[in-house]
Amino acid sequence: MTLRWFGSKYDTVTLKQIRQIPGCVGVITTLYDTKPGEVWTREKIRAMKEEVEAEGLELSGIESVNIHDDIKIGLSSREQYIENYIETLENLGKEGIDLVCYNFMPVFDWTRTELAKERPDGSTVLSYDQEIIDKIDPAKMFEEMDANSNGFVMPGWEPERLARVKELFEMYKNVDEEKLFQNLVYFLNAIMPTCEKYGIKMAIHMDDPAWSVFNLPRIISNKENIQRLLDEVPSVNNGLTLCTGSLGSNPENDIPDMIRRFKGRIHFGHMRNIIHLAPGKFDEAAHLSSDGSLDMYEIMKAFYDIGMDGPIRPDHGRMIWGEKAMPGYGLYDRALGAAYLNGLWEAIEKSNK
Ligand code: DNO
C-alpha cells in the first residue's frame, strides 16, 4: 500500500502523516520541477529518494515521467525526446527505481467537469458530465480546472499547458487513434531494451474517462485496445497502471475480468470508486463498495487471485472534515480508503488460507 505524494513544496500532506497510515509503506511521487522531455539527473533522483527514505518510507515508483507531445504526435523531433527519456530511465534504474507510471493521452490528462460537487453528506467530490464537455471550448475547460483547484496546480493541468492548448489541438489534428497507437508502440520499442536492462516496469495509465474527449483520440480504454498494446510490445516491462476509476467510467468495462486477463502485466494499481449517474456522467465516491457502482471486494479479489505484488494506492478521495487540499488528493479520505482496502486484502488473504 502506498500513497501518492506531491513533494514537500506542493503537497499539504506530509511524509510523517503518510507513514502513520496503517500498512502504508511507501509513496509514489515525481520530480515536480521538471518538464516533459527533460533529462532527470541522478543527483535529483537520489535527493528525492533520500527525502522519502529519511521518513521511514520507500519510494515505490514514479508517477509520472511524462511523455513529450512530439513523441505522441510522432514528429521527427521525437528522436531527441526519446533519447532524453532513455537517459532518465537509466538514471532512475541506477538509483534503484523500478516502476514508472505514464500516460499517452493527447493534450489533456484526466478530465473532470466539476472539482467540488457536494454530496448529501456535505463531502465534495470530482465529477464528470459529457453533456457539459460537449458544450465547452477546451481552452475554457483548462481555465475552469485552474480556477476551481483551490490554488493547487493539478497534475496534467499545468499552466504552461493552458497557454498552448490551441496550438496543441492544431498539432494533434492529423493524429487519429491508429497513428497515436503506432507512436506509442514506436516509443515503447525504443525504450524497452533500457527497461529490460534495469528491470524498470513501465505502467501506462488508463485513459480517463475511458472514451474520447473533445474528439481527441484515446487508445487505452477497454479490454481490446489494452490487450492489443500488450501483444504488440510483449515484454513484461511493458505493463499497466490498472486504474479502476478510469476504466470504471465505462460500465461496460468488467474490471475484475480485465485484471484476470492482464495477469503478469499489471505493475501498479489505482483504486477508486465512482457512481454511474447516466451514460457519460459519473461522480467519484468513497472507496467503500456500497458508496459507489464498483465492487471493490471483487476488484481486490481479482488482484489477489493474479498474485499482484506491485504497489497499489488509493486514488482520488472525497474532500471531508473541512480539509483544504488539492481536489482528490487530501489526506483524510485517501487514508480511509487505504485502511479499507487493506481490510479487504486481509480478509481475502485469510479466507484463502
Ligand atoms: C489523476 C492521475 C493521473 C495520472 C496520469 C499518469 O489523478 O491518476 O494524472 O497520474 O495519467 O501519467
mmCIF file of C-alpha atoms and ligand atoms in Angstrom:
data_model
loop_
_atom_site.group_PDB
_atom_site.id
_atom_site.type_symbol
_atom_site.label_atom_id
_atom_site.label_comp_id
_atom_site.label_asym_id
_atom_site.label_seq_id
_atom_site.Cartn_x
_atom_site.Cartn_y
_atom_site.Cartn_z
ATOM 1 C CA MET A 1 0.000 0.000 0.000
ATOM 2 C CA THR A 2 1.315 3.403 -0.997
ATOM 3 C CA LEU A 3 0.081 6.969 -1.250
ATOM 4 C CA ARG A 4 0.732 9.489 -3.981
ATOM 5 C CA TRP A 5 2.755 12.405 -2.674
ATOM 6 C CA PHE A 6 3.293 15.718 -4.437
ATOM 7 C CA GLY A 7 6.558 16.639 -2.735
ATOM 8 C CA SER A 8 7.261 18.890 0.233
ATOM 9 C CA LYS A 9 6.989 22.025 -1.903
ATOM 10 C CA TYR A 10 3.461 21.368 -3.205
ATOM 11 C CA ASP A 11 1.651 18.860 -1.024
ATOM 12 C CA THR A 12 -0.466 19.709 2.025
ATOM 13 C CA VAL A 13 0.126 16.147 3.206
ATOM 14 C CA THR A 14 3.446 15.320 4.862
ATOM 15 C CA LEU A 15 5.531 12.154 4.740
ATOM 16 C CA LYS A 16 5.121 11.893 8.520
ATOM 17 C CA GLN A 17 1.347 11.760 8.117
ATOM 18 C CA ILE A 18 1.580 9.212 5.329
ATOM 19 C CA ARG A 19 3.766 6.978 7.446
ATOM 20 C CA GLN A 20 1.062 6.864 10.115
ATOM 21 C CA ILE A 21 -1.499 5.332 7.747
ATOM 22 C CA PRO A 22 -1.599 1.674 8.811
ATOM 23 C CA GLY A 23 0.100 -0.574 6.291
ATOM 24 C CA CYS A 24 1.303 2.264 4.080
ATOM 25 C CA VAL A 25 4.919 1.504 3.253
ATOM 26 C CA GLY A 26 5.784 3.916 0.507
ATOM 27 C CA VAL A 27 4.971 6.869 -1.675
ATOM 28 C CA ILE A 28 4.574 7.360 -5.363
ATOM 29 C CA THR A 29 5.946 10.685 -6.475
ATOM 30 C CA THR A 30 7.830 12.510 -9.204
ATOM 31 C CA LEU A 31 10.276 15.345 -9.745
ATOM 32 C CA TYR A 32 7.822 18.210 -9.830
ATOM 33 C CA ASP A 33 10.210 20.823 -11.110
ATOM 34 C CA THR A 34 10.949 19.060 -14.389
ATOM 35 C CA LYS A 35 9.180 19.403 -17.714
ATOM 36 C CA PRO A 36 8.274 16.639 -20.192
ATOM 37 C CA GLY A 37 11.288 15.958 -22.375
ATOM 38 C CA GLU A 38 13.881 16.940 -19.801
ATOM 39 C CA VAL A 39 16.584 14.542 -18.590
ATOM 40 C CA TRP A 40 16.353 13.765 -14.864
ATOM 41 C CA THR A 41 19.747 13.788 -13.223
ATOM 42 C CA ARG A 42 20.880 11.120 -10.794
ATOM 43 C CA GLU A 43 21.500 13.773 -8.149
ATOM 44 C CA LYS A 44 17.902 14.980 -8.232
ATOM 45 C CA ILE A 45 16.544 11.433 -8.224
ATOM 46 C CA ARG A 46 18.762 10.500 -5.291
ATOM 47 C CA ALA A 47 17.728 13.576 -3.323
ATOM 48 C CA MET A 48 14.055 12.724 -3.838
ATOM 49 C CA LYS A 49 14.648 9.157 -2.741
ATOM 50 C CA GLU A 50 16.638 10.153 0.318
ATOM 51 C CA GLU A 51 13.987 12.617 1.406
ATOM 52 C CA VAL A 52 11.347 9.867 1.340
ATOM 53 C CA GLU A 53 13.557 7.246 2.984
ATOM 54 C CA ALA A 54 14.564 9.613 5.779
ATOM 55 C CA GLU A 55 10.930 9.444 6.942
ATOM 56 C CA GLY A 56 10.881 5.659 7.022
ATOM 57 C CA LEU A 57 9.035 5.202 3.738
ATOM 58 C CA GLU A 58 10.148 3.765 0.428
ATOM 59 C CA LEU A 59 9.985 5.420 -2.949
ATOM 60 C CA SER A 60 7.787 2.785 -4.549
ATOM 61 C CA GLY A 61 7.531 4.273 -8.004
ATOM 62 C CA ILE A 62 7.380 7.353 -10.170
ATOM 63 C CA GLU A 63 4.092 8.894 -11.254
ATOM 64 C CA SER A 64 4.763 10.170 -13.811
ATOM 65 C CA VAL A 65 7.673 10.544 -16.163
ATOM 66 C CA ASN A 66 5.560 12.482 -18.649
ATOM 67 C CA ILE A 67 5.881 11.965 -22.369
ATOM 68 C CA HIS A 68 6.634 14.945 -24.582
ATOM 69 C CA ASP A 69 3.856 15.769 -27.068
ATOM 70 C CA ASP A 70 6.275 15.424 -30.001
ATOM 71 C CA ILE A 71 6.537 11.701 -29.167
ATOM 72 C CA LYS A 72 2.756 11.318 -29.021
ATOM 73 C CA ILE A 73 2.307 13.243 -32.268
ATOM 74 C CA GLY A 74 5.205 11.435 -33.964
ATOM 75 C CA LEU A 75 7.254 14.461 -35.058
ATOM 76 C CA SER A 76 10.856 13.934 -36.154
ATOM 77 C CA SER A 77 11.969 15.792 -33.038
ATOM 78 C CA ARG A 78 10.714 12.772 -31.076
ATOM 79 C CA GLU A 79 14.109 11.093 -31.514
ATOM 80 C CA GLN A 80 15.761 13.582 -29.200
ATOM 81 C CA TYR A 81 12.965 13.359 -26.656
ATOM 82 C CA ILE A 82 13.091 9.558 -26.702
ATOM 83 C CA GLU A 83 16.842 9.711 -26.131
ATOM 84 C CA ASN A 84 16.255 12.005 -23.185
ATOM 85 C CA TYR A 85 13.598 9.660 -21.826
ATOM 86 C CA ILE A 86 16.022 6.760 -22.068
ATOM 87 C CA GLU A 87 18.645 8.733 -20.183
ATOM 88 C CA THR A 88 16.107 9.480 -17.462
ATOM 89 C CA LEU A 89 15.226 5.780 -17.268
ATOM 90 C CA GLU A 90 18.902 4.868 -16.983
ATOM 91 C CA ASN A 91 19.338 7.332 -14.149
ATOM 92 C CA LEU A 92 16.229 6.026 -12.400
ATOM 93 C CA GLY A 93 17.460 2.459 -12.853
ATOM 94 C CA LYS A 94 20.869 3.299 -11.428
ATOM 95 C CA GLU A 95 19.145 4.759 -8.376
ATOM 96 C CA GLY A 96 17.184 1.533 -7.905
ATOM 97 C CA ILE A 97 13.771 2.726 -9.066
ATOM 98 C CA ASP A 98 11.849 0.090 -10.967
ATOM 99 C CA LEU A 99 8.349 1.456 -11.624
ATOM 100 C CA VAL A 100 7.360 4.280 -13.961
ATOM 101 C CA CYS A 101 3.749 5.312 -14.498
ATOM 102 C CA TYR A 102 2.936 7.440 -17.547
ATOM 103 C CA ASN A 103 0.047 8.166 -19.836
ATOM 104 C CA PHE A 104 -0.387 8.593 -23.557
ATOM 105 C CA MET A 105 -3.397 10.901 -23.614
ATOM 106 C CA PRO A 106 -3.169 13.811 -26.063
ATOM 107 C CA VAL A 107 -3.418 17.404 -24.746
ATOM 108 C CA PHE A 108 -5.338 16.574 -21.579
ATOM 109 C CA ASP A 109 -4.503 14.090 -18.892
ATOM 110 C CA TRP A 110 -7.586 13.139 -16.832
ATOM 111 C CA THR A 111 -10.655 15.334 -17.273
ATOM 112 C CA ARG A 112 -13.480 16.332 -14.923
ATOM 113 C CA THR A 113 -16.239 18.918 -15.238
ATOM 114 C CA GLU A 114 -16.532 19.694 -11.524
ATOM 115 C CA LEU A 115 -13.914 19.516 -8.822
ATOM 116 C CA ALA A 116 -16.048 20.016 -5.734
ATOM 117 C CA LYS A 117 -19.528 18.623 -6.244
ATOM 118 C CA GLU A 118 -21.343 18.490 -2.948
ATOM 119 C CA ARG A 119 -22.832 15.186 -1.880
ATOM 120 C CA PRO A 120 -25.757 14.865 0.578
ATOM 121 C CA ASP A 121 -23.373 14.261 3.494
ATOM 122 C CA GLY A 122 -21.539 17.537 2.815
ATOM 123 C CA SER A 123 -18.415 15.923 1.386
ATOM 124 C CA THR A 124 -17.285 17.092 -2.035
ATOM 125 C CA VAL A 125 -16.086 15.003 -4.948
ATOM 126 C CA LEU A 126 -14.867 15.320 -8.509
ATOM 127 C CA SER A 127 -17.452 14.657 -11.159
ATOM 128 C CA TYR A 128 -17.814 14.324 -14.910
ATOM 129 C CA ASP A 129 -20.639 15.089 -17.302
ATOM 130 C CA GLN A 130 -20.167 14.533 -21.017
ATOM 131 C CA GLU A 131 -23.013 16.941 -21.842
ATOM 132 C CA ILE A 132 -21.045 19.781 -20.287
ATOM 133 C CA ILE A 133 -17.892 18.786 -22.171
ATOM 134 C CA ASP A 134 -19.824 18.743 -25.430
ATOM 135 C CA LYS A 135 -20.802 22.387 -24.948
ATOM 136 C CA ILE A 136 -17.486 23.733 -23.757
ATOM 137 C CA ASP A 137 -14.415 25.106 -25.535
ATOM 138 C CA PRO A 138 -11.357 23.054 -24.468
ATOM 139 C CA ALA A 139 -9.421 26.194 -23.511
ATOM 140 C CA LYS A 140 -12.275 27.152 -21.195
ATOM 141 C CA MET A 141 -12.071 23.719 -19.627
ATOM 142 C CA PHE A 142 -8.482 24.431 -18.675
ATOM 143 C CA GLU A 143 -9.398 27.787 -17.153
ATOM 144 C CA GLU A 144 -12.165 26.239 -15.079
ATOM 145 C CA MET A 145 -9.972 23.449 -13.770
ATOM 146 C CA ASP A 146 -7.421 26.051 -12.832
ATOM 147 C CA ALA A 147 -9.910 28.415 -11.171
ATOM 148 C CA ASN A 148 -11.519 25.679 -9.082
ATOM 149 C CA SER A 149 -8.481 23.810 -7.898
ATOM 150 C CA ASN A 150 -8.118 25.648 -4.552
ATOM 151 C CA GLY A 151 -4.945 27.268 -5.813
ATOM 152 C CA PHE A 152 -3.201 23.939 -6.480
ATOM 153 C CA VAL A 153 -1.575 23.076 -9.767
ATOM 154 C CA MET A 154 -3.082 19.699 -10.530
ATOM 155 C CA PRO A 155 -1.118 17.010 -12.348
ATOM 156 C CA GLY A 156 -1.791 17.247 -16.063
ATOM 157 C CA TRP A 157 -3.274 20.735 -15.733
ATOM 158 C CA GLU A 158 -0.108 22.790 -15.531
ATOM 159 C CA PRO A 159 -0.481 26.476 -16.569
ATOM 160 C CA GLU A 160 2.113 26.104 -19.323
ATOM 161 C CA ARG A 161 -0.237 23.631 -20.995
ATOM 162 C CA LEU A 162 -3.096 26.116 -20.771
ATOM 163 C CA ALA A 163 -1.054 28.659 -22.690
ATOM 164 C CA ARG A 164 -0.572 26.145 -25.516
ATOM 165 C CA VAL A 165 -3.947 24.470 -25.640
ATOM 166 C CA LYS A 166 -4.998 25.876 -29.052
ATOM 167 C CA GLU A 167 -1.605 25.143 -30.551
ATOM 168 C CA LEU A 168 -1.718 21.599 -29.161
ATOM 169 C CA PHE A 169 -5.109 20.914 -30.715
ATOM 170 C CA GLU A 170 -3.718 22.093 -34.039
ATOM 171 C CA MET A 171 -0.683 19.809 -33.677
ATOM 172 C CA TYR A 172 -2.821 16.753 -32.964
ATOM 173 C CA LYS A 173 -5.222 17.392 -35.826
ATOM 174 C CA ASN A 174 -3.828 14.611 -38.045
ATOM 175 C CA VAL A 175 -3.298 12.132 -35.235
ATOM 176 C CA ASP A 176 -6.065 9.548 -35.209
ATOM 177 C CA GLU A 177 -6.297 6.521 -32.928
ATOM 178 C CA GLU A 178 -4.206 4.309 -35.180
ATOM 179 C CA LYS A 179 -1.430 6.881 -35.509
ATOM 180 C CA LEU A 180 -1.390 7.510 -31.771
ATOM 181 C CA PHE A 181 -1.220 3.772 -31.145
ATOM 182 C CA GLN A 182 1.688 3.375 -33.583
ATOM 183 C CA ASN A 183 3.511 6.283 -31.945
ATOM 184 C CA LEU A 184 3.097 4.611 -28.576
ATOM 185 C CA VAL A 185 4.445 1.324 -29.934
ATOM 186 C CA TYR A 186 7.389 3.144 -31.522
ATOM 187 C CA PHE A 187 8.205 4.795 -28.211
ATOM 188 C CA LEU A 188 7.905 1.563 -26.229
ATOM 189 C CA ASN A 189 10.061 -0.411 -28.633
ATOM 190 C CA ALA A 190 12.733 2.259 -28.350
ATOM 191 C CA ILE A 191 12.817 2.254 -24.562
ATOM 192 C CA MET A 192 12.275 -1.471 -23.843
ATOM 193 C CA PRO A 193 15.962 -2.519 -24.020
ATOM 194 C CA THR A 194 16.774 0.050 -21.311
ATOM 195 C CA CYS A 195 13.782 -1.020 -19.216
ATOM 196 C CA GLU A 196 14.836 -4.643 -19.527
ATOM 197 C CA LYS A 197 18.423 -3.857 -18.616
ATOM 198 C CA TYR A 198 17.454 -2.017 -15.438
ATOM 199 C CA GLY A 199 14.307 -4.001 -14.607
ATOM 200 C CA ILE A 200 12.089 -0.952 -14.968
ATOM 201 C CA LYS A 201 8.396 -1.701 -15.332
ATOM 202 C CA MET A 202 6.596 0.818 -17.499
ATOM 203 C CA ALA A 203 2.971 1.134 -16.407
ATOM 204 C CA ILE A 204 0.689 3.019 -18.750
ATOM 205 C CA HIS A 205 -2.248 4.743 -17.110
ATOM 206 C CA MET A 206 -5.721 4.142 -18.489
ATOM 207 C CA ASP A 207 -7.440 6.947 -20.359
ATOM 208 C CA ASP A 208 -9.699 8.886 -18.039
ATOM 209 C CA PRO A 209 -12.575 8.939 -18.794
ATOM 210 C CA ALA A 210 -12.442 5.816 -20.910
ATOM 211 C CA TRP A 211 -13.605 7.433 -24.127
ATOM 212 C CA SER A 212 -12.661 10.227 -26.480
ATOM 213 C CA VAL A 213 -12.899 13.736 -25.049
ATOM 214 C CA PHE A 214 -13.022 16.817 -27.327
ATOM 215 C CA ASN A 215 -12.619 14.465 -30.306
ATOM 216 C CA LEU A 216 -9.075 13.632 -29.270
ATOM 217 C CA PRO A 217 -8.025 10.021 -29.837
ATOM 218 C CA ARG A 218 -7.984 7.722 -26.814
ATOM 219 C CA ILE A 219 -6.435 4.288 -27.060
ATOM 220 C CA ILE A 220 -6.099 2.753 -23.576
ATOM 221 C CA SER A 221 -9.708 2.437 -22.583
ATOM 222 C CA ASN A 222 -11.042 -1.118 -22.922
ATOM 223 C CA LYS A 223 -10.115 -4.801 -22.912
ATOM 224 C CA GLU A 224 -9.452 -5.000 -26.639
ATOM 225 C CA ASN A 225 -7.202 -1.991 -27.086
ATOM 226 C CA ILE A 226 -5.223 -2.699 -23.926
ATOM 227 C CA GLN A 227 -4.712 -6.314 -24.994
ATOM 228 C CA ARG A 228 -3.557 -5.108 -28.399
ATOM 229 C CA LEU A 229 -0.883 -2.936 -26.799
ATOM 230 C CA LEU A 230 0.337 -5.763 -24.572
ATOM 231 C CA ASP A 231 0.540 -8.124 -27.553
ATOM 232 C CA GLU A 232 2.242 -5.618 -29.821
ATOM 233 C CA VAL A 233 5.050 -4.993 -27.319
ATOM 234 C CA PRO A 234 5.128 -8.302 -25.457
ATOM 235 C CA SER A 235 7.925 -7.534 -22.998
ATOM 236 C CA VAL A 236 6.762 -7.870 -19.415
ATOM 237 C CA ASN A 237 8.324 -4.434 -18.854
ATOM 238 C CA ASN A 238 5.527 -3.031 -20.981
ATOM 239 C CA GLY A 239 2.719 -3.106 -18.442
ATOM 240 C CA LEU A 240 -0.216 -1.286 -16.940
ATOM 241 C CA THR A 241 -1.354 1.023 -14.216
ATOM 242 C CA LEU A 242 -4.752 -0.546 -13.709
ATOM 243 C CA CYS A 243 -6.896 2.411 -12.676
ATOM 244 C CA THR A 244 -10.338 1.289 -11.527
ATOM 245 C CA GLY A 245 -11.883 4.758 -11.613
ATOM 246 C CA SER A 246 -10.742 5.419 -15.179
ATOM 247 C CA LEU A 247 -11.824 2.058 -16.593
ATOM 248 C CA GLY A 248 -14.904 2.076 -14.402
ATOM 249 C CA SER A 249 -16.191 5.280 -16.016
ATOM 250 C CA ASN A 250 -17.471 2.997 -18.764
ATOM 251 C CA PRO A 251 -19.870 0.470 -17.179
ATOM 252 C CA GLU A 252 -19.090 -1.946 -19.992
ATOM 253 C CA ASN A 253 -15.583 -2.464 -18.664
ATOM 254 C CA ASP A 254 -15.663 -5.554 -16.458
ATOM 255 C CA ILE A 255 -12.740 -4.679 -14.208
ATOM 256 C CA PRO A 256 -12.230 -7.971 -12.309
ATOM 257 C CA ASP A 257 -12.292 -9.766 -15.652
ATOM 258 C CA MET A 258 -9.712 -7.374 -17.100
ATOM 259 C CA ILE A 259 -7.446 -7.774 -14.071
ATOM 260 C CA ARG A 260 -7.506 -11.556 -14.516
ATOM 261 C CA ARG A 261 -6.844 -11.304 -18.222
ATOM 262 C CA PHE A 262 -3.876 -8.941 -17.795
ATOM 263 C CA LYS A 263 -2.224 -11.115 -15.145
ATOM 264 C CA GLY A 264 1.539 -10.578 -15.062
ATOM 265 C CA ARG A 265 1.330 -7.231 -16.833
ATOM 266 C CA ILE A 266 -0.273 -5.077 -14.118
ATOM 267 C CA HIS A 267 2.537 -3.336 -12.281
ATOM 268 C CA PHE A 268 0.604 -0.707 -10.362
ATOM 269 C CA GLY A 269 -2.979 -0.296 -9.140
ATOM 270 C CA HIS A 270 -5.036 2.884 -8.694
ATOM 271 C CA MET A 271 -8.037 2.108 -6.540
ATOM 272 C CA ARG A 272 -11.037 4.389 -6.757
ATOM 273 C CA ASN A 273 -14.809 4.021 -6.708
ATOM 274 C CA ILE A 274 -17.286 6.020 -8.781
ATOM 275 C CA ILE A 275 -21.076 6.332 -9.069
ATOM 276 C CA HIS A 276 -22.617 5.970 -12.521
ATOM 277 C CA LEU A 277 -25.376 8.559 -12.884
ATOM 278 C CA ALA A 278 -26.217 8.267 -16.592
ATOM 279 C CA PRO A 279 -24.283 7.337 -19.726
ATOM 280 C CA GLY A 280 -21.238 9.628 -19.802
ATOM 281 C CA LYS A 281 -21.994 11.002 -16.356
ATOM 282 C CA PHE A 282 -20.439 9.960 -13.056
ATOM 283 C CA ASP A 283 -19.370 11.204 -9.632
ATOM 284 C CA GLU A 284 -16.395 9.952 -7.688
ATOM 285 C CA ALA A 285 -17.210 8.250 -4.396
ATOM 286 C CA ALA A 286 -15.687 6.920 -1.194
ATOM 287 C CA HIS A 287 -13.723 3.718 -1.711
ATOM 288 C CA LEU A 288 -16.348 1.601 0.082
ATOM 289 C CA SER A 289 -18.178 -0.576 -2.468
ATOM 290 C CA SER A 290 -21.638 0.382 -1.232
ATOM 291 C CA ASP A 291 -20.889 4.081 -1.727
ATOM 292 C CA GLY A 292 -20.456 3.709 -5.498
ATOM 293 C CA SER A 293 -21.022 1.487 -8.510
ATOM 294 C CA LEU A 294 -17.809 -0.564 -8.406
ATOM 295 C CA ASP A 295 -17.408 -3.726 -6.368
ATOM 296 C CA MET A 296 -14.122 -3.111 -4.616
ATOM 297 C CA TYR A 297 -14.176 -6.536 -2.989
ATOM 298 C CA GLU A 298 -14.327 -8.264 -6.380
ATOM 299 C CA ILE A 299 -11.582 -5.976 -7.673
ATOM 300 C CA MET A 300 -9.282 -6.689 -4.724
ATOM 301 C CA LYS A 301 -10.073 -10.381 -5.008
ATOM 302 C CA ALA A 302 -9.058 -10.372 -8.666
ATOM 303 C CA PHE A 303 -5.782 -8.662 -7.704
ATOM 304 C CA TYR A 304 -5.242 -11.289 -5.034
ATOM 305 C CA ASP A 305 -6.014 -14.133 -7.435
ATOM 306 C CA ILE A 306 -3.465 -12.971 -10.004
ATOM 307 C CA GLY A 307 -0.780 -12.642 -7.334
ATOM 308 C CA MET A 308 -0.471 -8.884 -7.719
ATOM 309 C CA ASP A 309 2.738 -7.849 -5.989
ATOM 310 C CA GLY A 310 3.206 -4.314 -7.271
ATOM 311 C CA PRO A 311 2.197 -1.231 -5.320
ATOM 312 C CA ILE A 312 -1.374 -0.067 -5.156
ATOM 313 C CA ARG A 313 -2.622 3.270 -3.941
ATOM 314 C CA PRO A 314 -5.993 4.691 -3.014
ATOM 315 C CA ASP A 315 -6.765 7.067 -5.848
ATOM 316 C CA HIS A 316 -8.836 10.267 -5.612
ATOM 317 C CA GLY A 317 -10.637 10.656 -2.308
ATOM 318 C CA ARG A 318 -13.539 12.874 -1.309
ATOM 319 C CA MET A 319 -12.826 16.137 0.487
ATOM 320 C CA ILE A 320 -14.085 15.633 4.034
ATOM 321 C CA TRP A 321 -13.786 17.014 7.568
ATOM 322 C CA GLY A 322 -13.042 20.530 6.346
ATOM 323 C CA GLU A 323 -9.723 19.602 4.781
ATOM 324 C CA LYS A 324 -8.306 22.047 2.233
ATOM 325 C CA ALA A 325 -6.150 20.225 -0.270
ATOM 326 C CA MET A 326 -5.715 19.516 -3.938
ATOM 327 C CA PRO A 327 -9.041 18.165 -5.250
ATOM 328 C CA GLY A 328 -8.949 14.381 -4.994
ATOM 329 C CA TYR A 329 -5.684 14.344 -3.082
ATOM 330 C CA GLY A 330 -6.417 15.218 0.531
ATOM 331 C CA LEU A 331 -5.148 13.067 3.374
ATOM 332 C CA TYR A 332 -8.303 12.009 5.190
ATOM 333 C CA ASP A 333 -10.352 10.185 2.628
ATOM 334 C CA ARG A 334 -7.379 8.554 0.968
ATOM 335 C CA ALA A 335 -6.257 7.297 4.386
ATOM 336 C CA LEU A 336 -9.738 5.877 4.972
ATOM 337 C CA GLY A 337 -9.503 4.284 1.535
ATOM 338 C CA ALA A 338 -6.122 2.720 2.317
ATOM 339 C CA ALA A 339 -7.429 1.289 5.598
ATOM 340 C CA TYR A 340 -10.489 -0.145 3.880
ATOM 341 C CA LEU A 341 -8.512 -1.660 1.009
ATOM 342 C CA ASN A 342 -6.051 -3.184 3.471
ATOM 343 C CA GLY A 343 -9.009 -4.656 5.338
ATOM 344 C CA LEU A 344 -10.385 -6.213 2.175
ATOM 345 C CA TRP A 345 -6.969 -7.661 1.377
ATOM 346 C CA GLU A 346 -6.506 -9.159 4.837
ATOM 347 C CA ALA A 347 -9.939 -10.793 4.711
ATOM 348 C CA ILE A 348 -9.350 -12.193 1.222
ATOM 349 C CA GLU A 349 -5.896 -13.468 2.181
ATOM 350 C CA LYS A 350 -7.130 -15.189 5.333
ATOM 351 C CA SER A 351 -10.140 -16.758 3.677
ATOM 352 C CA ASN A 352 -7.797 -18.238 1.080
ATOM 353 C CA LYS A 353 -5.516 -19.935 3.575
HETATM 354 C C1 DNO B 1 -5.036 11.621 -11.822
HETATM 355 C C2 DNO B 1 -3.935 10.719 -12.102
HETATM 356 C C3 DNO B 1 -3.327 10.943 -13.476
HETATM 357 C C4 DNO B 1 -2.127 10.058 -13.666
HETATM 358 C C5 DNO B 1 -1.502 10.190 -15.028
HETATM 359 C C6 DNO B 1 -0.389 9.207 -15.200
HETATM 360 O O1 DNO B 1 -5.370 11.835 -10.709
HETATM 361 O O2 DNO B 1 -4.298 9.396 -11.904
HETATM 362 O O3 DNO B 1 -2.956 12.288 -13.583
HETATM 363 O O4 DNO B 1 -1.164 10.384 -12.725
HETATM 364 O O5 DNO B 1 -2.429 9.996 -16.025
HETATM 365 O O6 DNO B 1 0.529 9.703 -16.101
#
